[in-house]
CSV table of C-alpha atoms in Angstrom, one decimal:
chain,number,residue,atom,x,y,z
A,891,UNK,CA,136.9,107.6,70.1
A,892,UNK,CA,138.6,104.4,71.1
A,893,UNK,CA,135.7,101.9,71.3
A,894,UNK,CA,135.9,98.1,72.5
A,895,UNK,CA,133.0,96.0,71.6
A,896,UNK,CA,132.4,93.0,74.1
A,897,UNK,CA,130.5,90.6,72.0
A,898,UNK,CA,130.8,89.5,68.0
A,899,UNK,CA,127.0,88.6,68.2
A,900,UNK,CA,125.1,90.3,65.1
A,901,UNK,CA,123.8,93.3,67.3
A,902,UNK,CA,127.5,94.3,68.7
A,903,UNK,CA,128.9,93.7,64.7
A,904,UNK,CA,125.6,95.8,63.5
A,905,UNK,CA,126.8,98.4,65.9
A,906,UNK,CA,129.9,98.3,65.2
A,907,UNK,CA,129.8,99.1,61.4
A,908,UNK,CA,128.3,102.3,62.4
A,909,UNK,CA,130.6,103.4,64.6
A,910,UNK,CA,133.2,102.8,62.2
A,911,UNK,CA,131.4,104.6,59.6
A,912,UNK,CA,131.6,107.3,61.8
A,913,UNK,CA,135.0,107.6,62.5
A,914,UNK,CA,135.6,105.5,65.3
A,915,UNK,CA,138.6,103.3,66.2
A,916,UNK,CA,137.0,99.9,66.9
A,917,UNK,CA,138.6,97.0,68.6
A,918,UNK,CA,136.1,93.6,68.6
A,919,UNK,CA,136.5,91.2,71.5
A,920,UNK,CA,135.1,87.7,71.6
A,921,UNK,CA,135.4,84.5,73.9
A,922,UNK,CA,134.5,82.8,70.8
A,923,UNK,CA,137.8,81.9,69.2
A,924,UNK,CA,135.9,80.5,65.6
A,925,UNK,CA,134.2,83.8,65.3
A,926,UNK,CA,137.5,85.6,65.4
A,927,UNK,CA,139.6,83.0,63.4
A,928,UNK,CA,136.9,83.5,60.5
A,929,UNK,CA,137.1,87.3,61.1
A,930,UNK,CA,140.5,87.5,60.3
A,931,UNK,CA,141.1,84.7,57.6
A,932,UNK,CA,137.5,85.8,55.3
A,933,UNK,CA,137.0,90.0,56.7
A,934,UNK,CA,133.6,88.4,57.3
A,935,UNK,CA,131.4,86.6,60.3
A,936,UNK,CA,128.9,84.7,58.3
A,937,UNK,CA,127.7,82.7,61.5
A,938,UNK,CA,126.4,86.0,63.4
A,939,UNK,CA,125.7,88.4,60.3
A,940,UNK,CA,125.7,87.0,57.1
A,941,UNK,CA,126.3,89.2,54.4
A,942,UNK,CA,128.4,92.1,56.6
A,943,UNK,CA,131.4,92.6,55.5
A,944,UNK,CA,133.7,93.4,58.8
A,945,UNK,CA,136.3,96.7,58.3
A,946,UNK,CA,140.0,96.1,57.3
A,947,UNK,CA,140.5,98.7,60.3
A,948,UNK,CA,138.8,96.8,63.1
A,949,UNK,CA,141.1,95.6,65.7
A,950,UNK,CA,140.0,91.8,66.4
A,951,UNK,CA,140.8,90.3,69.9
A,952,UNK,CA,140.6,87.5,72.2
A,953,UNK,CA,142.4,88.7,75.3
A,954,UNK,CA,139.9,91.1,77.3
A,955,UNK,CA,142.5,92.7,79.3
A,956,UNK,CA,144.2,93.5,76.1
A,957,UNK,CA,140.9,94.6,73.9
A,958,UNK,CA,140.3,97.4,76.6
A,959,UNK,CA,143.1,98.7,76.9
A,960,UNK,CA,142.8,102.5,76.2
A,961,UNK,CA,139.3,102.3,75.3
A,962,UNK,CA,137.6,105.5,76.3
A,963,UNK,CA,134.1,103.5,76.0
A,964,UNK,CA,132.9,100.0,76.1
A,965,UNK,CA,130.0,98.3,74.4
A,966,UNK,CA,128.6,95.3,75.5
A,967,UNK,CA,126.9,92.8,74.0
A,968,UNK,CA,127.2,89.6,75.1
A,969,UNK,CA,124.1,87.5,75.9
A,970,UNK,CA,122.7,87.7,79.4
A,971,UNK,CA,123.9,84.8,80.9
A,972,UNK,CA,127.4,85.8,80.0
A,973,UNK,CA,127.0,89.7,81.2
A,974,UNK,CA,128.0,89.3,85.0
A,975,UNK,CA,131.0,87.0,84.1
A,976,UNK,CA,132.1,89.3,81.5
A,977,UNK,CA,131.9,93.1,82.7
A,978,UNK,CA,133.4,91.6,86.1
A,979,UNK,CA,136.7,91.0,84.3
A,980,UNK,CA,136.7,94.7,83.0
A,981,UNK,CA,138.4,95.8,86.2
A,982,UNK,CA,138.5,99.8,86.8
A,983,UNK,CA,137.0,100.5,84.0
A,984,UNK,CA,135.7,104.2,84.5
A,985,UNK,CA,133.9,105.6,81.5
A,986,UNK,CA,131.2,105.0,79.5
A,987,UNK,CA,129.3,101.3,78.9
A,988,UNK,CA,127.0,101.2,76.6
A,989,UNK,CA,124.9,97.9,77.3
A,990,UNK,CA,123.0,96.5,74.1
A,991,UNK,CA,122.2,93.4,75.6
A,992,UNK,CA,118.4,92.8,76.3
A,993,UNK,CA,117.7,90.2,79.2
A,994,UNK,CA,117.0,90.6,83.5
A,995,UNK,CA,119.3,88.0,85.4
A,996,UNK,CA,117.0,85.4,87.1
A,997,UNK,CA,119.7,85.0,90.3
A,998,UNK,CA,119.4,88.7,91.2
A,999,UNK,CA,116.0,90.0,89.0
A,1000,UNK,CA,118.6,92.5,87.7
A,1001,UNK,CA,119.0,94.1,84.3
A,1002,UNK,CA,122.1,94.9,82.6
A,1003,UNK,CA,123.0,98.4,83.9
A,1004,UNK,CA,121.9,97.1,87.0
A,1005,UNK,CA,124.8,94.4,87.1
A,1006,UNK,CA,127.1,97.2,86.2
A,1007,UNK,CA,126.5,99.6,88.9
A,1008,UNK,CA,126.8,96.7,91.1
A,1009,UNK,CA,130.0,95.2,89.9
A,1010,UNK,CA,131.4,98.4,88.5
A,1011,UNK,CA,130.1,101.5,90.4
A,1012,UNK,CA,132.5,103.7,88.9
A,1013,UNK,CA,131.6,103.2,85.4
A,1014,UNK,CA,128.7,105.1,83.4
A,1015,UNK,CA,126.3,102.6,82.2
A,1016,UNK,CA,123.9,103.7,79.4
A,1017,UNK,CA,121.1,101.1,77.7
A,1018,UNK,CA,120.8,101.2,74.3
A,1019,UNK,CA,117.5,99.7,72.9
A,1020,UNK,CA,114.8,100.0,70.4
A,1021,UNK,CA,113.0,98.0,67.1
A,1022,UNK,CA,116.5,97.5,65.6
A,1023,UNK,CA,116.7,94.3,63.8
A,1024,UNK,CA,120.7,93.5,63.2
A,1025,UNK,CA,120.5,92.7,59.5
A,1026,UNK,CA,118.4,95.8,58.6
A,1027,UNK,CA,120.8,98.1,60.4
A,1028,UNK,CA,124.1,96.0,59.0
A,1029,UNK,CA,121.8,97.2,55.8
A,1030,UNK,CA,121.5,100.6,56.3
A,1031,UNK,CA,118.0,100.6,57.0
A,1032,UNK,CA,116.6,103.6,58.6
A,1033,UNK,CA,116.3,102.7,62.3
A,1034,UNK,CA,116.1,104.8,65.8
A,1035,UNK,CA,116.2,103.5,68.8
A,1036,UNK,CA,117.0,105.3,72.4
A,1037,UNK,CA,120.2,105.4,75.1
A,1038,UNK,CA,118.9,105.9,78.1
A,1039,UNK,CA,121.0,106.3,81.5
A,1040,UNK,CA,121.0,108.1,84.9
A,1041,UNK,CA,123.9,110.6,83.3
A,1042,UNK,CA,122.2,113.2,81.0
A,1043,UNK,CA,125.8,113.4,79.5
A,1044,UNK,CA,126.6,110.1,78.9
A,1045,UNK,CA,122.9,110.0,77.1
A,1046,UNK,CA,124.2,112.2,74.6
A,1047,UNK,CA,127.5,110.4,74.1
A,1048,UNK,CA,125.5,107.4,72.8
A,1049,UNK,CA,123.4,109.3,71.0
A,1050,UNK,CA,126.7,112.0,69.3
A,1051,UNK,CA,128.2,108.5,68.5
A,1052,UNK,CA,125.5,106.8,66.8
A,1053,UNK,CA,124.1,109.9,64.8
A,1054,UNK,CA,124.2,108.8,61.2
A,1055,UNK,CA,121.9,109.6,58.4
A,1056,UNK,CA,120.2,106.2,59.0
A,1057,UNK,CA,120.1,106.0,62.5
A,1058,UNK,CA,118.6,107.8,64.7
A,1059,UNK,CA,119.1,108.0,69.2
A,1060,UNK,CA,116.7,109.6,71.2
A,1061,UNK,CA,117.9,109.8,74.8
A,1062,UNK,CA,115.8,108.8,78.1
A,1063,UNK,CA,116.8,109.2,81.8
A,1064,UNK,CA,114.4,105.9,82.3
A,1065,UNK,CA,117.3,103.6,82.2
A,1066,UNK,CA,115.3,101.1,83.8
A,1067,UNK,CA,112.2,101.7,82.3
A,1068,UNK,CA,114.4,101.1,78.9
A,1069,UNK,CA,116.1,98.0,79.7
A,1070,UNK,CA,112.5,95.9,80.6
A,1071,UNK,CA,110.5,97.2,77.7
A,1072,UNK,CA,113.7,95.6,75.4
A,1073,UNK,CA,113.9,92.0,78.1
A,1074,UNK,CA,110.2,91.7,78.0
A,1075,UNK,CA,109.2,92.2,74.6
A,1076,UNK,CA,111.4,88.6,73.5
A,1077,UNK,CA,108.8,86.7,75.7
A,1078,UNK,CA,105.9,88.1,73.9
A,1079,UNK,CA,107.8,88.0,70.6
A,1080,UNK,CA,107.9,83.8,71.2
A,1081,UNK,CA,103.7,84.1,72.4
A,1082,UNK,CA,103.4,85.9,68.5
A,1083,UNK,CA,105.5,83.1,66.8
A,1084,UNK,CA,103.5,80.4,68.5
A,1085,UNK,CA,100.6,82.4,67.1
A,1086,UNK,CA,101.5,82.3,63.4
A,1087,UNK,CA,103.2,78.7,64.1
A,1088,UNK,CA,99.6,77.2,64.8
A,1089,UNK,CA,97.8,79.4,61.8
A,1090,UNK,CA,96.2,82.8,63.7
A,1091,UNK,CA,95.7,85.5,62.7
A,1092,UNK,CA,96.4,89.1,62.3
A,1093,UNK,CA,93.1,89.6,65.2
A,1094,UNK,CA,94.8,87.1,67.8
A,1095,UNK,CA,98.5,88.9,67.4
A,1096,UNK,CA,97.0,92.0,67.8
A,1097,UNK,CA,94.8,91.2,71.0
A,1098,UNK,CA,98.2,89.5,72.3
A,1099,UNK,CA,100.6,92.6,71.4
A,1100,UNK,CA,97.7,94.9,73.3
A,1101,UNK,CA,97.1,93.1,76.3
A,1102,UNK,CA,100.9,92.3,76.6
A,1103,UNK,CA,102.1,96.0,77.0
A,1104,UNK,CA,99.6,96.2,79.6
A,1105,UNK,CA,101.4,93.5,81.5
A,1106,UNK,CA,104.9,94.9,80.2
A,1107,UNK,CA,104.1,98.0,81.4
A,1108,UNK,CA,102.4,97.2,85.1
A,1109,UNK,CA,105.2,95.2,85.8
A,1110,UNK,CA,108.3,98.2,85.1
A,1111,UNK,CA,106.0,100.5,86.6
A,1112,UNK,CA,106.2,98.2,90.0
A,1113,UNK,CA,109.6,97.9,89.6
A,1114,UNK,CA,110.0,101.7,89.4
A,1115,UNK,CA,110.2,102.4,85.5
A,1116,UNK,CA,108.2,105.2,84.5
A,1117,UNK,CA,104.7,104.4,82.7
A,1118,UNK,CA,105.3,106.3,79.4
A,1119,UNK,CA,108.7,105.0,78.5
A,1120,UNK,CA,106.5,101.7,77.5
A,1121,UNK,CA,104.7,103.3,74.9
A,1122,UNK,CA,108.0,104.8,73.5
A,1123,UNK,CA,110.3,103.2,71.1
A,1124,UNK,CA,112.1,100.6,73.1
A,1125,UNK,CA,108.5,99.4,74.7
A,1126,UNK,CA,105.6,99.4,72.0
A,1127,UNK,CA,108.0,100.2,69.1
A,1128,UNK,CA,110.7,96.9,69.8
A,1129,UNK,CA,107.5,95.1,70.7
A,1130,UNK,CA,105.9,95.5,67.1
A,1131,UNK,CA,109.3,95.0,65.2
A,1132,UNK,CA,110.2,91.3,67.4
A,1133,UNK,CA,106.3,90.3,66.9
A,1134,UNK,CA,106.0,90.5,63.6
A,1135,UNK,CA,109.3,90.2,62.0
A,1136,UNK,CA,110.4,86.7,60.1
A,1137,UNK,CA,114.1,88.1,61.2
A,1138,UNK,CA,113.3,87.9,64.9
A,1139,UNK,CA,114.8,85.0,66.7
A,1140,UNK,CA,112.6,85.0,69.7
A,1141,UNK,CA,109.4,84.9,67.0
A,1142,UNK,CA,111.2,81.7,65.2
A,1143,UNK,CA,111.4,80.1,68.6
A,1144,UNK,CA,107.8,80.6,68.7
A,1145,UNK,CA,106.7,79.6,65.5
A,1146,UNK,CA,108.8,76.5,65.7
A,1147,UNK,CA,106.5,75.7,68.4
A,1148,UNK,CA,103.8,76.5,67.2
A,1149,UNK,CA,104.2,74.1,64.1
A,1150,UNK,CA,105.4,71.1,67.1
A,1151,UNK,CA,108.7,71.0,67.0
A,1152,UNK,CA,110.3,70.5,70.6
A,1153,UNK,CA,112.3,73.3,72.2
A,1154,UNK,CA,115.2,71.7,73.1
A,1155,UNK,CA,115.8,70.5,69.3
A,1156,UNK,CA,115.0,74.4,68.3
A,1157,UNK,CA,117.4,75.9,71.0
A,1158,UNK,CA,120.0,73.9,69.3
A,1159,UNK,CA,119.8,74.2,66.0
A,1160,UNK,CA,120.3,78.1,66.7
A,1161,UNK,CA,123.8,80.2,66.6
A,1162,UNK,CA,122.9,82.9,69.0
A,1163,UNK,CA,120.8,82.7,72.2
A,1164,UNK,CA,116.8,83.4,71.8
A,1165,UNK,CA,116.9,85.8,74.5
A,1166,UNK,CA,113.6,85.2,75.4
A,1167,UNK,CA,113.8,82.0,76.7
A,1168,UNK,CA,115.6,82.4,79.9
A,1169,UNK,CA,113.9,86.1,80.4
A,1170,UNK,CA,110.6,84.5,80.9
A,1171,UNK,CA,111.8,82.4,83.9
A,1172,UNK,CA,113.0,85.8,85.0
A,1173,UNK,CA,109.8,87.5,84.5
A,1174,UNK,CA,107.8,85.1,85.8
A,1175,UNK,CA,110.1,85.2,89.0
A,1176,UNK,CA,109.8,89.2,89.3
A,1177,UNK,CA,106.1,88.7,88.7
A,1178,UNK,CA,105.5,87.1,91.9
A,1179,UNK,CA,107.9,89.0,93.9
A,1180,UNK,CA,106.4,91.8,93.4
A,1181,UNK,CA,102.8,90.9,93.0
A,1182,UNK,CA,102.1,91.5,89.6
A,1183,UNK,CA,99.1,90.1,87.2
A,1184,UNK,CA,101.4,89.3,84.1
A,1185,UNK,CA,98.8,86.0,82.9
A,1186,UNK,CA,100.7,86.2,78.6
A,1187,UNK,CA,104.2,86.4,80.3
A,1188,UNK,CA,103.0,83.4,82.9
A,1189,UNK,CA,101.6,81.1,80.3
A,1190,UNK,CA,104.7,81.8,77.7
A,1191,UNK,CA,106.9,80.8,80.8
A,1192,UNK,CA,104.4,77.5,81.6
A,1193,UNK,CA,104.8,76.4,77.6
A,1194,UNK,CA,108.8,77.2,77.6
A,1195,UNK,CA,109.8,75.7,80.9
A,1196,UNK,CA,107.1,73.6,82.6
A,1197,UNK,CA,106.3,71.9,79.2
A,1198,UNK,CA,102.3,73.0,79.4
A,1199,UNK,CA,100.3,72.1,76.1
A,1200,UNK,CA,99.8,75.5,74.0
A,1201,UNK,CA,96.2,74.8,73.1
A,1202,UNK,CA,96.0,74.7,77.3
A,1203,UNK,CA,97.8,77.8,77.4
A,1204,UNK,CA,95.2,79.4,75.0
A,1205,UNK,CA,92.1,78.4,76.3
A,1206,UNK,CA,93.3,79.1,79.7
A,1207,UNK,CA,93.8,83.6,79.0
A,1208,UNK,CA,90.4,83.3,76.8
A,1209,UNK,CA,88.4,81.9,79.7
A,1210,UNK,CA,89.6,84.0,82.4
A,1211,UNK,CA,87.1,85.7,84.5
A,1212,UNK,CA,85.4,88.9,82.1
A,1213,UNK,CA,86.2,92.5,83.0
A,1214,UNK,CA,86.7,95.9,82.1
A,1215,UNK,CA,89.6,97.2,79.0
C-alpha cells in the first residue's frame, strides 16, 4: 500500500520502519523542516529516534498536499495540539486514518478519531494504541498493541499491515474506549515519576497504578467506553509500560519533579511534547463535566497547572475520607 505518515515524531518513524519492512511504500511528512533536512543529508533523525536508521526508499516531504497524494491510507501522528490543524488540511481524504497520537483536545473534550469524524466524516478513522515504547519497537522488541475503530474492516487493515513477527494488533470496536485508556495513562505516568523522583517505593506506585485505573476506567465508562477495554492492553497494559519505564517521557516529566526541578525549565529542555501535560487539563475538564470522582488525575492536574506543593498533593489522597476497595 501507499502510506503517508503525518508526523516524524519517534512513534510515527517507529511505525514507519515496520511498515516498510513489510512492504509498504512510505512517504514521511513533517512541518518540521530540520527534521527532514537531517533526514535526507544523514538517512537518520537522531533528534526523534536516535539510533534508527531511516529507509533509502522512504519518500520525505514537506508539502502536505503533495505527501498525500495517492496515498490509499494515512497515519497520523502529530502531537495533540497539532491534530485539528493538521488532518483539516487533508481535504477529501476518504480511506483509512490510522491515529497514533494519544491526547483528548481540551476546546472540544474530543479525542483523536473524534476530531476526524468531525472534520472528515468521510474518512475511516482507526486508533492505534498499546505499551509500545518507540525505541523498543524501532528495536524490534516484541510488542502488541490494538487498532480499534467503528469499521470491523478497517480494524483488520491496521492489524494485516502491522502483522510482523515482533508485533502483534489485536483489534477492538471500542474506539473510544481505546483512545482514553492511551490519553489518560500519560497523566498517571507523570503521578509515578513524581513518585520515584521524591524516593517511593514499589508499594506507593503500585497503590497509585491500582487506584488510577479505577479513575481511568469510571471516567471512559461515563463517557461511553466500554468497562473491559481498560483492563486490556491499551488501558492496564500502556498504563504499566509509561509508569515504570526510564524511556517514558511523561514518567521523566514526573521524576523531574519530583527531584524539584520547575516544569517550565523541564518542558523545555524536551524535543517532543510530554503528552501528559496538556491531557490533564483536559481530564480534569471532562471530570467535572460529567461528574466524575477522578481525585489522582485532579491532584496531577493541581501540581502541573495550578502550581500546588506535591507533598500537599500527597497528603491530601492519603487523608481522604476511609471507604470500601
Amino acid at each position: 500500500m501507499k502510506i503517508t505518515i503525518l508526523g516524524t515524531g519517534a512513534w510515527g518513524v517507529a511505525l514507519s520502519l515496520i511498515l516498510v519492512r513489510n512492504g509498504h511504500e512510505i512517504t514521511l511528512w513533517s512541518a518540521l523542516k530540520r527534521q527532514l533536512d537531517e533526514i535526507r543529508a544523514t538517512g537518520r533523525i537522531e533528534s526523534a529516534l536516535p539510533g534508527a536508521v531511516i529507509p533509502r526508499e522512504f519518500r520525505v516531504e514537506d508539502n502536505l498536499s503533495r505527501a498525500i497524494e495517492g496515498a490509499e491510507l494515512i497515519l497520523a501522528a502529530v502531537a495533540s495540539q497539532y491534530f485539528r490543524a493538521t488532518v483539516s488540511q487533508i481535504g477529501d481524504f476518504r480511506g483509512p486514518i490510522i491515529s497514533v497520537t494519544k491526547g483528548i483536545e481540551f476546546q472540544s473534550g474530543l479525542t483523536m478519531s473524534g476530531i476526524l469524524e468531525e472534520l472528515l466524516p468521510q474518512c475511516l478513522p482507526v486508533a492505534l494504541s498499546g505499551p509500545s515504547l518507540a525505541t523498543e519497537v524501532a528495536r524490534g522488541v516484541p510488542t502488541a498493541v490494538v487498532a480499534a475503530s467503528h469499521s470491523q474492516k478497517s480494524a483488520q487493515l491496521a492489524q494485516d499491515i502491522f502483522h510482523s513477527p515482533t508485533f502483534r494488533v489485536y483489534t477492538s470496536s471500542d474506539i473510544l474506549g481505546v483512545e482514553l485508556g492511551g490519553a489518560l495513562k500519560n497523566i498517571i505516568a507523570i503521578g509515578a515519576g513524581i513518585c520515584d523522583g521524591m524516593g517511593f517505593g514499589s508499594n506507593s506506585k503500585a497503590a497509585l497504578l491500582t487506584r488510577a485505573i479505577v479513575e481511568i476506567r469510571r471516567l471512559g465508562v461515563a463517557m461511553g467506553a466500554e468497562a473491559d477495554t481498560f483492563s486490556g492492553l491499551s488501558g492496564l497494559g500502556d498504563l504499566m509500560v509509561t509508569c515504570f519505564s526510564t524511556l517514558s517521557r511523561n514518567h521523566s516529566v514526573g521524576e523531574r519533579l519530583g527531584k524539584g526541578e520547575k516544569l517550565n525549565e523541564i518542558l523545555a529542555s524536551m524535543s517532543a511534547v510530554a503528552e501528559g501535560v496538556p491531557t490533564s487539563a483536559s481530564a480534569h475538564a471532562l471530570s467535572e463535566r460529567f461528574q466524575v470522582e477522578t481525585p489522582i488525575m485532579n491532584e496531577i492536574y493541581a501540581i502541573l497547572h495550578e502550581g500546588k506543593e506535591m507533598k500537599e498533593s500527597l497528603h491530601a489522597l492519603i487523608d481522604r475520607s476511609q471507604k470500601a476497595e
